[in-house]
Amino acid sequence: RGFEILDDVAPEIDLVVGESMYTGYNFTDKTYHLAPKKDNLCNTLILQHMQKKHPHLQILSLDYWNLEDTEQVKEIYRIQRENGFIPYVTTIDLNQISPEPK
């Protein structure tokens, strides 16, 4: 993820993307799943700490999910906003624009 160098480069950048922060994808069976809670918490805390240390730094979260599951997509947006991130949810192949469900 490169988070190890984030503190060094943060003064030179405006934003960082945390990919697959809350979700994951299994390429073998082609299914979406929630990321392990331990991994999610660790990555979230790292990025939140960087935001506090470097207030200009914006954090974008990029998570992948089946867009037909609008309730889970809404939940991912809600959680990532609560984390202080600018969320975006799309499919793993990134081949469509997916506005946030209402």
mmCIF file of C-alpha atoms in Angstrom:
data_model
loop_
_atom_site.group_PDB
_atom_site.id
_atom_site.type_symbol
_atom_site.label_atom_id
_atom_site.label_comp_id
_atom_site.label_asym_id
_atom_site.label_seq_id
_atom_site.Cartn_x
_atom_site.Cartn_y
_atom_site.Cartn_z
ATOM 1 C CA ARG A 1 0.000 0.000 0.000
ATOM 2 C CA GLY A 2 2.891 2.356 0.495
ATOM 3 C CA PHE A 3 1.518 3.710 3.763
ATOM 4 C CA GLU A 4 5.018 3.334 5.236
ATOM 5 C CA ILE A 5 6.256 6.309 3.201
ATOM 6 C CA LEU A 6 3.134 8.405 3.577
ATOM 7 C CA ASP A 7 4.515 10.513 6.418
ATOM 8 C CA ASP A 8 7.552 11.383 4.270
ATOM 9 C CA VAL A 9 5.597 12.327 1.163
ATOM 10 C CA ALA A 10 2.495 13.863 2.785
ATOM 11 C CA PRO A 11 3.874 17.423 2.684
ATOM 12 C CA GLU A 12 4.260 17.080 -1.098
ATOM 13 C CA ILE A 13 0.847 15.611 -1.965
ATOM 14 C CA ASP A 14 -2.789 16.664 -1.573
ATOM 15 C CA LEU A 15 -4.542 13.315 -1.416
ATOM 16 C CA VAL A 16 -4.046 9.637 -1.002
ATOM 17 C CA VAL A 17 -6.233 6.713 -2.125
ATOM 18 C CA GLY A 18 -6.837 3.831 0.226
ATOM 19 C CA GLU A 19 -7.887 0.968 -2.020
ATOM 20 C CA SER A 20 -9.939 -1.958 -0.718
ATOM 21 C CA MET A 21 -10.101 -0.456 2.736
ATOM 22 C CA TYR A 22 -13.422 -1.976 3.794
ATOM 23 C CA THR A 23 -13.960 -4.607 1.122
ATOM 24 C CA GLY A 24 -12.041 -7.180 -0.837
ATOM 25 C CA TYR A 25 -12.453 -9.309 -3.912
ATOM 26 C CA ASN A 26 -11.698 -12.964 -4.500
ATOM 27 C CA PHE A 27 -10.461 -13.309 -8.077
ATOM 28 C CA THR A 28 -10.711 -17.105 -7.977
ATOM 29 C CA ASP A 29 -14.426 -17.345 -7.248
ATOM 30 C CA LYS A 30 -15.233 -13.779 -8.393
ATOM 31 C CA THR A 31 -16.942 -12.676 -5.184
ATOM 32 C CA TYR A 32 -16.869 -9.538 -3.090
ATOM 33 C CA HIS A 33 -16.342 -9.756 0.655
ATOM 34 C CA LEU A 34 -15.761 -7.495 3.620
ATOM 35 C CA ALA A 35 -12.112 -7.022 4.515
ATOM 36 C CA PRO A 36 -10.923 -8.638 7.749
ATOM 37 C CA LYS A 37 -11.816 -6.289 10.623
ATOM 38 C CA LYS A 38 -8.216 -6.245 11.870
ATOM 39 C CA ASP A 39 -6.883 -5.114 8.470
ATOM 40 C CA ASN A 40 -9.655 -2.566 8.025
ATOM 41 C CA LEU A 41 -9.061 -1.073 11.476
ATOM 42 C CA CYS A 42 -5.279 -0.958 11.050
ATOM 43 C CA ASN A 43 -5.437 0.778 7.656
ATOM 44 C CA THR A 44 -8.147 3.175 8.821
ATOM 45 C CA LEU A 45 -6.152 4.198 11.900
ATOM 46 C CA ILE A 46 -3.009 4.759 9.835
ATOM 47 C CA LEU A 47 -4.840 7.068 7.429
ATOM 48 C CA GLN A 48 -6.730 8.892 10.166
ATOM 49 C CA HIS A 49 -3.436 9.511 11.967
ATOM 50 C CA MET A 50 -1.936 10.914 8.763
ATOM 51 C CA GLN A 51 -4.963 13.189 8.342
ATOM 52 C CA LYS A 52 -4.480 14.583 11.842
ATOM 53 C CA LYS A 53 -0.753 15.013 11.371
ATOM 54 C CA HIS A 54 -1.148 16.556 7.888
ATOM 55 C CA PRO A 55 -4.522 18.403 7.920
ATOM 56 C CA HIS A 56 -4.284 19.355 4.233
ATOM 57 C CA LEU A 57 -4.181 15.672 3.238
ATOM 58 C CA GLN A 58 -7.436 14.319 1.862
ATOM 59 C CA ILE A 59 -8.096 10.594 2.033
ATOM 60 C CA LEU A 60 -10.114 8.926 -0.699
ATOM 61 C CA SER A 61 -11.356 5.388 -0.124
ATOM 62 C CA LEU A 62 -11.924 3.097 -3.075
ATOM 63 C CA ASP A 63 -13.927 -0.015 -2.322
ATOM 64 C CA TYR A 64 -15.332 -2.655 -4.641
ATOM 65 C CA TRP A 65 -18.786 -4.225 -4.364
ATOM 66 C CA ASN A 66 -21.668 -5.563 -6.405
ATOM 67 C CA LEU A 67 -23.522 -2.344 -7.263
ATOM 68 C CA GLU A 68 -26.861 -4.165 -7.372
ATOM 69 C CA ASP A 69 -26.511 -4.624 -3.599
ATOM 70 C CA THR A 70 -27.438 -1.004 -2.944
ATOM 71 C CA GLU A 71 -27.925 -1.466 0.803
ATOM 72 C CA GLN A 72 -24.346 -2.673 1.295
ATOM 73 C CA VAL A 73 -23.029 0.012 -1.055
ATOM 74 C CA LYS A 74 -24.838 2.648 1.063
ATOM 75 C CA GLU A 75 -23.320 1.122 4.187
ATOM 76 C CA ILE A 76 -19.798 1.276 2.739
ATOM 77 C CA TYR A 77 -20.289 4.954 1.901
ATOM 78 C CA ARG A 78 -21.643 5.637 5.407
ATOM 79 C CA ILE A 79 -18.758 3.897 7.156
ATOM 80 C CA GLN A 80 -16.073 5.526 5.036
ATOM 81 C CA ARG A 81 -17.592 8.974 5.577
ATOM 82 C CA GLU A 82 -17.653 8.284 9.332
ATOM 83 C CA ASN A 83 -13.961 7.424 9.046
ATOM 84 C CA GLY A 84 -13.381 10.905 7.603
ATOM 85 C CA PHE A 85 -12.669 9.689 4.070
ATOM 86 C CA ILE A 86 -14.068 10.658 0.687
ATOM 87 C CA PRO A 87 -15.562 7.333 -0.437
ATOM 88 C CA TYR A 88 -16.166 5.777 -3.806
ATOM 89 C CA VAL A 89 -17.601 2.321 -4.438
ATOM 90 C CA THR A 90 -17.486 0.574 -7.793
ATOM 91 C CA THR A 91 -17.054 -2.855 -9.346
ATOM 92 C CA ILE A 92 -13.684 -4.576 -9.398
ATOM 93 C CA ASP A 93 -13.223 -3.988 -13.135
ATOM 94 C CA LEU A 94 -13.656 -0.199 -12.812
ATOM 95 C CA ASN A 95 -15.587 -0.092 -16.074
ATOM 96 C CA GLN A 96 -18.593 1.930 -14.995
ATOM 97 C CA ILE A 97 -19.405 5.117 -13.145
ATOM 98 C CA SER A 98 -21.370 4.336 -10.031
ATOM 99 C CA PRO A 99 -23.054 7.269 -8.299
ATOM 100 C CA GLU A 100 -23.726 6.909 -4.599
ATOM 101 C CA PRO A 101 -27.136 5.290 -4.027
ATOM 102 C CA LYS A 102 -29.721 7.419 -2.259
#
